[in-house]
Amino acid sequence: MFDFLSQRLALQNTLHRFRQRTLLSHVVGKTTDENSVSNNYVDVDGKRYLNFSSNDYLALNNHHKINQALQQGADKYGLCSTGSSLISGYSYAHQALEEIICTWLNKPKCLLFNSGFSANSGVLQALGETHCNFYLDKLSHASIINGAYGSKAQVKRFLHNDIGQLTRLMTTAKKKSPDNEQLIVSEGVFSMDGDQANIAQLSSLARQQNSLLYIDDAHSIGVLGAQGQGSCRLANIDITMATFGKAIATSGAFVACDETVFEYLVNFCRDYIYSTAMSPAMAWATKASIELIQTQQWRRDKIAVLSQSFIKKMDNCFEILPSNSSIHAIVIGSEEKTLLASQMLKQKGIWLTAIRPPTVTNNKSRLRVTICANHKDNDIKYLTDCLKEISQKIKNR
Ligand SMILES: Cc1ncc(COP(=O)(O)O)c(C=O)c1O
């Protein structure tokens, strides 16, 4: 029975695409004052590694104020929400978090989800009726693809960041079905490439084409903008989704939008209606994290300075994709070479996991370096020295 399970696993192995979890313990030392951060290390099998694969971009994980808020939230509002948001699960902690996000992003309404995956998947499924056209950037995250193709909308993909092709697709589709609703979907910062969408152009195209604009800001929130508010500072975005599990360093997600979209989602988004609301303690901790993010510009500045230093110190030893974010993709190509590079770095005490298809396209396997506010100048120097050292060996294989 189900013979295909072992057959497909064997094939994964042959293709160097087999995936495994690793038990990893983050070395999260206590931070006591506002400007201090612990080191960015992980312990695996009794050995310590310098971590360059973390999404805790602002180094807020284990911040004492967020931990205190979690405890306070648990004491005041409980760890468990006890029900879905529409039955008994919506508390003052959730409302307070929604309010701070609305003010931060200058949006009338906001609603909370248990994960970014669930938010993208649920919202796009709810919005996609038969008379809708969805336009997705080619590099959209798996949760966007799940939501769009799981809906009744007609889904079209445009080449990564290619506004010209998107415009042509929309114009042609409009001639065929002039009454269809249109939704452009993109990411603010792309998760595996680290580059940005041109939000201003997408927003003005959306206005011209009478379309809504949906942006997944998972990797921009906290990291970009004077108060860390991500892409929404660049132009009008109708619907913004972002996860709390990366720069915000808690867990869950939000969708910010106008009143009508909000009411529609509360009434028709199955992921929202039929899921236990996020933990109120987590909502309270998340609010504390956003308060820190709004005021602690030094964390964003540090990422920018270290990123510049990384690009310079790499000295073109590998191809790096252009980026203004925390994410720097070193594209190596084959799965085998990328795994080898990751393994060689591991031997030198660096944790940098190989990203392979189907997460990225064939022959675009890569090392996805993330630079965080708790890296030091010396960490960047050590990483780039090691990369230079292995580069010829990898290229000559
Ligand atoms: C672009 C993007 N969107 C959505 C998600 C899903 O968010 P979450 O981890 O909260 O489910 C991720 C990553 O996990 C992501 O990279």
Coordinates of C-alpha atoms and ligand atoms in Angstrom, one line a residue:
M1 CA 0.0 0.0 0.0
F2 CA 1.1 3.5 -0.7
D3 CA 4.3 2.2 -2.4
F4 CA 4.8 5.7 -3.9
L5 CA 5.9 7.0 -0.5
S6 CA 9.2 5.1 -0.4
Q7 CA 9.6 5.4 -4.2
R8 CA 9.4 9.2 -4.0
L9 CA 11.7 9.3 -1.0
A10 CA 14.3 7.3 -2.8
L11 CA 14.1 9.6 -5.8
Q12 CA 14.5 12.7 -3.5
N13 CA 17.7 11.1 -2.3
T14 CA 19.0 10.5 -5.8
L15 CA 18.3 14.1 -6.7
H16 CA 20.1 15.4 -3.6
R17 CA 16.8 16.9 -2.5
F18 CA 16.2 14.8 0.6
R19 CA 15.1 17.0 3.5
Q20 CA 15.7 16.3 7.1
R21 CA 15.1 18.2 10.3
T22 CA 18.0 19.0 12.7
L23 CA 17.7 19.3 16.4
L24 CA 19.1 22.7 17.0
S25 CA 19.4 24.8 20.2
H26 CA 19.6 28.6 19.9
V27 CA 22.2 30.1 22.2
V28 CA 19.9 32.9 23.4
G29 CA 21.8 34.7 26.2
K30 CA 20.0 37.2 28.3
T31 CA 19.9 40.8 27.0
T32 CA 19.6 43.4 29.7
D33 CA 19.8 46.9 28.3
E34 CA 18.2 48.3 25.2
N35 CA 21.3 48.3 23.0
S36 CA 22.6 44.8 23.8
V37 CA 22.1 41.6 21.8
S38 CA 23.2 38.1 22.5
N39 CA 25.4 36.3 20.0
N40 CA 24.0 34.5 17.0
Y41 CA 25.0 30.9 17.7
V42 CA 23.3 27.5 17.6
D43 CA 24.3 24.3 19.2
V44 CA 24.0 21.1 17.2
D45 CA 25.2 17.6 18.5
G46 CA 27.3 19.3 21.1
K47 CA 29.1 21.6 18.7
R48 CA 28.6 25.4 18.5
Y49 CA 28.0 27.1 15.1
L50 CA 27.8 30.7 14.0
N51 CA 24.3 31.0 12.6
F52 CA 23.6 32.6 9.2
S53 CA 20.2 30.9 8.5
S54 CA 18.0 32.7 11.1
N55 CA 14.9 34.7 10.3
D56 CA 15.2 36.6 13.6
Y57 CA 16.5 39.5 11.6
L58 CA 16.3 42.1 14.4
A59 CA 17.6 39.8 17.1
L60 CA 14.5 40.2 19.2
N61 CA 14.2 36.5 20.1
N62 CA 14.4 36.2 23.9
H63 CA 14.3 39.9 24.4
H64 CA 13.6 40.4 28.1
K65 CA 10.7 42.9 27.5
I66 CA 9.0 40.5 25.1
N67 CA 9.5 37.6 27.4
Q68 CA 8.1 39.6 30.3
A69 CA 5.1 40.6 28.1
L70 CA 4.5 36.9 27.3
Q71 CA 4.4 36.1 31.0
Q72 CA 2.2 39.1 31.8
G73 CA -0.1 38.2 28.9
A74 CA -0.5 34.6 30.1
D75 CA -1.3 35.8 33.6
K76 CA -3.8 38.4 32.5
Y77 CA -5.4 36.9 29.4
G78 CA -4.4 33.2 29.4
L79 CA -2.1 31.1 27.2
C80 CA -5.0 29.6 25.3
S81 CA -7.7 31.7 23.5
T82 CA -10.2 28.9 24.3
G83 CA -12.1 29.3 20.9
S84 CA -12.1 30.7 17.4
S85 CA -12.3 34.4 17.1
L86 CA -16.0 34.4 16.2
I87 CA -17.0 32.2 19.1
S88 CA -15.1 32.9 22.3
G89 CA -11.4 33.4 21.4
Y90 CA -11.2 37.2 20.7
S91 CA -9.8 39.0 23.7
Y92 CA -8.5 42.4 24.8
A93 CA -4.9 41.2 24.0
H94 CA -5.9 40.6 20.3
Q95 CA -7.7 43.9 20.0
A96 CA -4.7 45.8 21.4
L97 CA -2.4 44.1 19.0
E98 CA -4.7 44.8 16.0
E99 CA -4.9 48.4 17.1
I100 CA -1.1 49.0 17.2
I101 CA -0.7 47.4 13.8
C102 CA -3.5 49.6 12.3
T103 CA -1.8 52.7 13.6
W104 CA 1.7 51.5 12.6
L105 CA 0.6 50.7 9.0
N106 CA -2.0 53.4 8.8
K107 CA -4.8 50.9 7.9
P108 CA -8.3 50.9 9.1
K109 CA -8.6 47.3 10.0
C110 CA -6.5 44.2 10.9
L111 CA -7.1 40.6 11.7
L112 CA -4.9 38.0 13.3
F113 CA -4.0 34.4 12.1
N114 CA -2.0 31.6 13.6
S115 CA 0.6 31.6 10.9
G116 CA 1.6 33.4 7.7
F117 CA 0.9 30.3 5.7
S118 CA -2.6 30.1 7.0
A119 CA -3.2 33.8 6.4
N120 CA -2.0 33.7 2.7
S121 CA -3.7 30.5 2.0
G122 CA -7.0 31.4 3.7
V123 CA -7.3 35.0 2.5
L124 CA -6.5 34.2 -1.2
Q125 CA -9.0 31.3 -1.2
A126 CA -11.7 33.5 0.3
L127 CA -11.1 36.3 -2.2
G128 CA -10.8 34.1 -5.3
E129 CA -14.2 33.6 -6.9
T130 CA -14.8 32.4 -10.5
H131 CA -15.1 36.0 -11.8
C132 CA -11.6 37.0 -10.4
N133 CA -8.2 37.1 -12.1
F134 CA -5.2 36.7 -9.8
Y135 CA -1.7 37.8 -11.0
L136 CA 1.1 36.2 -9.0
D137 CA 4.8 37.0 -9.2
K138 CA 6.7 33.9 -10.4
L139 CA 8.7 33.7 -7.1
S140 CA 5.6 33.8 -4.9
H141 CA 5.8 31.8 -1.6
A142 CA 4.2 28.3 -1.4
S143 CA 1.4 29.6 0.8
I144 CA 0.4 32.2 -1.8
I145 CA 0.4 29.5 -4.5
N146 CA -1.7 27.2 -2.3
G147 CA -4.2 29.9 -1.6
A148 CA -4.5 31.1 -5.2
Y149 CA -4.7 27.7 -6.9
G150 CA -7.0 26.5 -4.1
S151 CA -9.5 29.3 -5.0
K152 CA -11.8 29.6 -7.9
A153 CA -9.9 32.5 -9.4
Q154 CA -8.1 32.3 -12.7
V155 CA -4.4 32.4 -11.8
K156 CA -1.8 33.9 -14.0
R157 CA 1.9 34.1 -13.2
F158 CA 4.2 37.0 -14.3
L159 CA 8.0 36.8 -14.6
H160 CA 9.7 37.9 -11.4
N161 CA 9.3 41.7 -10.9
D162 CA 8.4 42.1 -14.7
I163 CA 5.9 44.9 -14.6
G164 CA 5.8 45.1 -18.4
Q165 CA 4.7 41.5 -18.7
L166 CA 2.2 41.9 -15.9
T167 CA 0.7 44.9 -17.7
R168 CA 0.4 43.0 -20.9
L169 CA -1.2 40.0 -19.1
M170 CA -3.8 42.3 -17.4
T171 CA -4.6 44.2 -20.6
T172 CA -5.2 41.0 -22.5
A173 CA -7.3 39.4 -19.7
K174 CA -9.4 42.6 -19.5
K175 CA -10.2 42.3 -23.2
K176 CA -11.4 38.7 -22.8
S177 CA -13.3 39.2 -19.5
P178 CA -13.8 42.9 -18.9
D179 CA -16.0 42.4 -15.8
N180 CA -13.6 40.2 -13.9
E181 CA -12.1 41.5 -10.7
Q182 CA -8.3 41.7 -10.6
L183 CA -5.8 41.1 -7.8
I184 CA -2.1 41.6 -8.1
V185 CA -0.1 39.5 -5.6
S186 CA 3.6 40.0 -4.8
E187 CA 6.0 39.8 -1.9
G188 CA 7.6 43.0 -0.5
V189 CA 11.0 41.4 -0.1
F190 CA 11.4 38.0 -1.8
S191 CA 12.1 35.2 0.7
M192 CA 14.7 33.3 -1.3
D193 CA 16.2 36.1 -3.4
G194 CA 16.2 39.0 -0.9
D195 CA 15.3 41.6 -3.6
Q196 CA 12.3 43.8 -3.4
A197 CA 9.2 44.3 -5.5
N198 CA 8.7 47.8 -7.0
I199 CA 5.8 48.6 -4.8
A200 CA 5.2 52.1 -6.2
Q201 CA 4.9 50.7 -9.8
L202 CA 2.7 47.8 -8.7
S203 CA 0.5 50.2 -6.8
S204 CA 0.1 52.6 -9.7
L205 CA -0.6 49.7 -12.1
A206 CA -3.2 48.4 -9.7
R207 CA -4.9 51.8 -9.8
Q208 CA -4.8 52.0 -13.6
Q209 CA -6.1 48.5 -14.1
N210 CA -8.8 48.9 -11.4
S211 CA -7.1 46.1 -9.4
L212 CA -6.4 45.4 -5.8
L213 CA -2.8 45.0 -4.6
Y214 CA -1.9 42.2 -2.1
I215 CA 1.6 42.3 -0.6
D216 CA 3.1 39.5 1.5
D217 CA 5.5 41.5 3.7
A218 CA 6.9 38.6 5.7
H219 CA 10.5 39.6 5.1
S220 CA 10.1 43.4 5.1
I221 CA 8.1 44.0 8.2
G222 CA 10.4 45.3 11.0
V223 CA 13.4 45.5 8.7
L224 CA 12.5 48.2 6.2
G225 CA 11.1 51.7 6.8
A226 CA 11.9 54.3 9.5
Q227 CA 9.7 52.5 12.0
G228 CA 10.0 49.1 10.5
Q229 CA 6.6 49.3 8.9
G230 CA 7.8 47.5 5.7
S231 CA 6.4 48.1 2.2
C232 CA 3.4 50.1 3.1
R233 CA 5.5 53.3 3.5
L234 CA 6.3 53.1 -0.3
A235 CA 2.8 53.4 -1.8
N236 CA -0.9 52.4 -1.2
I237 CA -1.3 48.7 -0.7
D238 CA -4.8 47.4 -0.4
I239 CA -4.1 44.3 1.6
T240 CA -0.8 43.6 3.6
M241 CA 0.0 40.3 5.1
A242 CA 3.0 39.7 7.4
T243 CA 4.1 37.0 9.7
F244 CA 5.1 37.5 13.4
G245 CA 7.6 34.6 13.1
K246 CA 10.5 36.5 11.5
A247 CA 11.7 40.0 12.5
I248 CA 8.9 40.4 15.1
A249 CA 10.2 37.2 16.7
T250 CA 7.0 35.8 18.1
S251 CA 4.5 33.6 16.2
G252 CA 1.3 34.2 14.2
A253 CA 0.4 36.7 11.4
F254 CA -1.8 39.6 10.5
V255 CA -3.7 40.9 7.5
A256 CA -4.2 44.7 7.3
C257 CA -6.9 46.0 5.0
D258 CA -10.0 48.3 4.7
E259 CA -13.3 47.8 6.4
T260 CA -15.1 45.9 3.6
V261 CA -12.3 43.4 3.1
F262 CA -12.1 42.9 6.8
E263 CA -15.8 42.2 7.2
Y264 CA -15.7 39.9 4.2
L265 CA -12.8 37.9 5.7
V266 CA -14.5 37.7 9.1
N267 CA -17.5 36.2 7.3
F268 CA -16.0 34.1 4.6
C269 CA -12.3 33.2 5.4
R270 CA -12.4 29.6 6.5
D271 CA -8.9 29.7 8.0
Y272 CA -10.0 32.6 10.2
I273 CA -13.4 31.3 11.1
Y274 CA -12.7 27.7 11.8
S275 CA -9.4 27.9 13.7
T276 CA -8.7 28.6 17.4
A277 CA -7.6 32.2 17.7
M278 CA -3.9 32.8 18.4
S279 CA -2.7 32.7 21.9
P280 CA -3.6 35.9 23.8
A281 CA -0.3 35.7 25.7
M282 CA 1.5 35.6 22.3
A283 CA -0.6 38.6 21.1
W284 CA 0.5 40.6 24.1
A285 CA 4.2 39.6 23.6
T286 CA 3.8 40.5 19.9
K287 CA 2.5 44.0 20.8
A288 CA 5.6 44.5 23.0
S289 CA 7.8 43.4 20.2
I290 CA 6.2 45.9 17.8
E291 CA 6.7 48.7 20.4
L292 CA 10.5 47.9 20.4
I293 CA 10.6 47.7 16.6
Q294 CA 9.1 51.1 16.2
T295 CA 11.6 52.9 18.3
Q296 CA 14.9 50.8 18.0
Q297 CA 16.2 52.0 14.6
W298 CA 19.7 50.9 15.5
R299 CA 18.7 47.3 14.8
R300 CA 17.8 48.2 11.2
D301 CA 20.9 50.4 10.8
K302 CA 23.1 47.5 12.0
I303 CA 21.6 45.1 9.4
A304 CA 22.3 47.7 6.7
V305 CA 25.9 48.4 7.7
L306 CA 26.7 44.7 8.1
S307 CA 25.1 43.8 4.8
Q308 CA 27.2 46.4 3.0
S309 CA 30.3 45.1 4.6
F310 CA 29.3 41.5 3.6
I311 CA 28.9 42.4 0.0
K312 CA 32.2 44.3 -0.1
K313 CA 34.1 41.5 1.7
M314 CA 32.8 38.8 -0.6
D315 CA 34.9 40.4 -3.3
N316 CA 32.9 38.6 -6.0
C317 CA 34.1 35.2 -4.9
F318 CA 30.5 33.9 -5.5
E319 CA 27.5 35.4 -7.3
I320 CA 25.3 37.2 -4.8
L321 CA 21.9 38.5 -5.8
P322 CA 21.4 42.3 -5.3
S323 CA 19.6 43.0 -2.1
N324 CA 18.7 45.8 0.4
S325 CA 17.3 43.5 2.9
S326 CA 18.7 41.0 5.5
I327 CA 18.6 38.2 2.9
H328 CA 21.6 37.7 0.6
A329 CA 21.4 34.8 -1.8
I330 CA 24.6 33.1 -3.0
V331 CA 23.5 31.2 -6.1
I332 CA 25.6 28.1 -6.6
G333 CA 23.5 26.1 -9.0
S334 CA 23.4 22.3 -8.5
E335 CA 21.9 20.7 -5.4
E336 CA 25.1 18.6 -5.0
K337 CA 27.5 21.6 -5.0
T338 CA 25.3 23.6 -2.7
L339 CA 25.1 20.8 -0.2
L340 CA 28.8 20.4 -0.4
A341 CA 29.4 24.1 0.3
S342 CA 27.0 24.0 3.2
Q343 CA 28.8 20.9 4.6
M344 CA 32.3 22.6 4.2
L345 CA 31.0 25.7 6.0
K346 CA 29.6 23.4 8.8
Q347 CA 33.1 21.9 9.3
K348 CA 34.3 25.5 9.8
G349 CA 31.7 26.2 12.4
I350 CA 29.1 28.0 10.2
W351 CA 25.5 27.1 10.1
L352 CA 24.2 28.0 6.6
T353 CA 21.6 25.5 5.2
A354 CA 21.4 24.7 1.5
I355 CA 18.2 25.8 -0.3
R356 CA 17.2 23.5 -3.1
P357 CA 14.3 22.9 -5.5
P358 CA 11.4 22.9 -5.3
T359 CA 11.9 25.9 -2.9
V360 CA 13.9 27.5 -5.7
T361 CA 13.9 26.7 -9.4
N362 CA 16.2 24.0 -10.9
N363 CA 19.8 24.8 -11.1
K364 CA 19.3 27.8 -8.8
S365 CA 20.2 26.1 -5.5
R366 CA 21.8 28.5 -3.1
L367 CA 23.1 29.4 0.3
R368 CA 20.7 31.9 1.7
V369 CA 22.7 34.1 4.1
T370 CA 20.6 36.2 6.5
I371 CA 22.4 39.0 8.3
C372 CA 20.8 39.9 11.7
A373 CA 21.2 42.6 14.2
N374 CA 23.2 40.3 16.5
H375 CA 25.9 39.6 14.1
K376 CA 29.3 41.2 14.7
D377 CA 31.8 42.7 12.2
N378 CA 34.1 39.7 13.0
D379 CA 31.3 37.2 12.2
I380 CA 30.9 38.8 8.8
K381 CA 34.7 38.7 8.3
Y382 CA 34.8 35.0 9.3
L383 CA 31.9 34.1 7.0
T384 CA 33.4 35.8 4.0
D385 CA 36.9 34.4 4.7
C386 CA 35.4 30.9 4.7
L387 CA 33.4 31.5 1.6
K388 CA 36.4 32.7 -0.3
E389 CA 38.4 29.7 0.9
I390 CA 35.8 27.2 -0.4
S391 CA 34.8 29.1 -3.6
Q392 CA 37.5 27.6 -5.9
K393 CA 36.9 24.0 -4.6
I394 CA 33.2 24.4 -5.2
K395 CA 33.5 25.9 -8.7
N396 CA 36.1 23.3 -9.8
R397 CA 33.9 20.3 -8.9
Ligands
LIG1 C1 7.1 35.1 2.0 C2 6.5 34.2 3.1 N1 5.2 34.2 3.3 C3 4.6 33.5 4.2 C4 5.4 32.7 5.1 C5 4.7 31.8 6.1 O1 4.7 32.5 7.3 P1 4.6 31.6 8.6 O2 6.0 31.0 8.9 O3 4.2 32.5 9.7 O4 3.7 30.5 8.4 C6 6.8 32.6 4.9 C7 7.7 31.8 5.7 O5 7.6 31.1 6.5 C8 7.4 33.4 3.9 O6 8.7 33.4 3.7

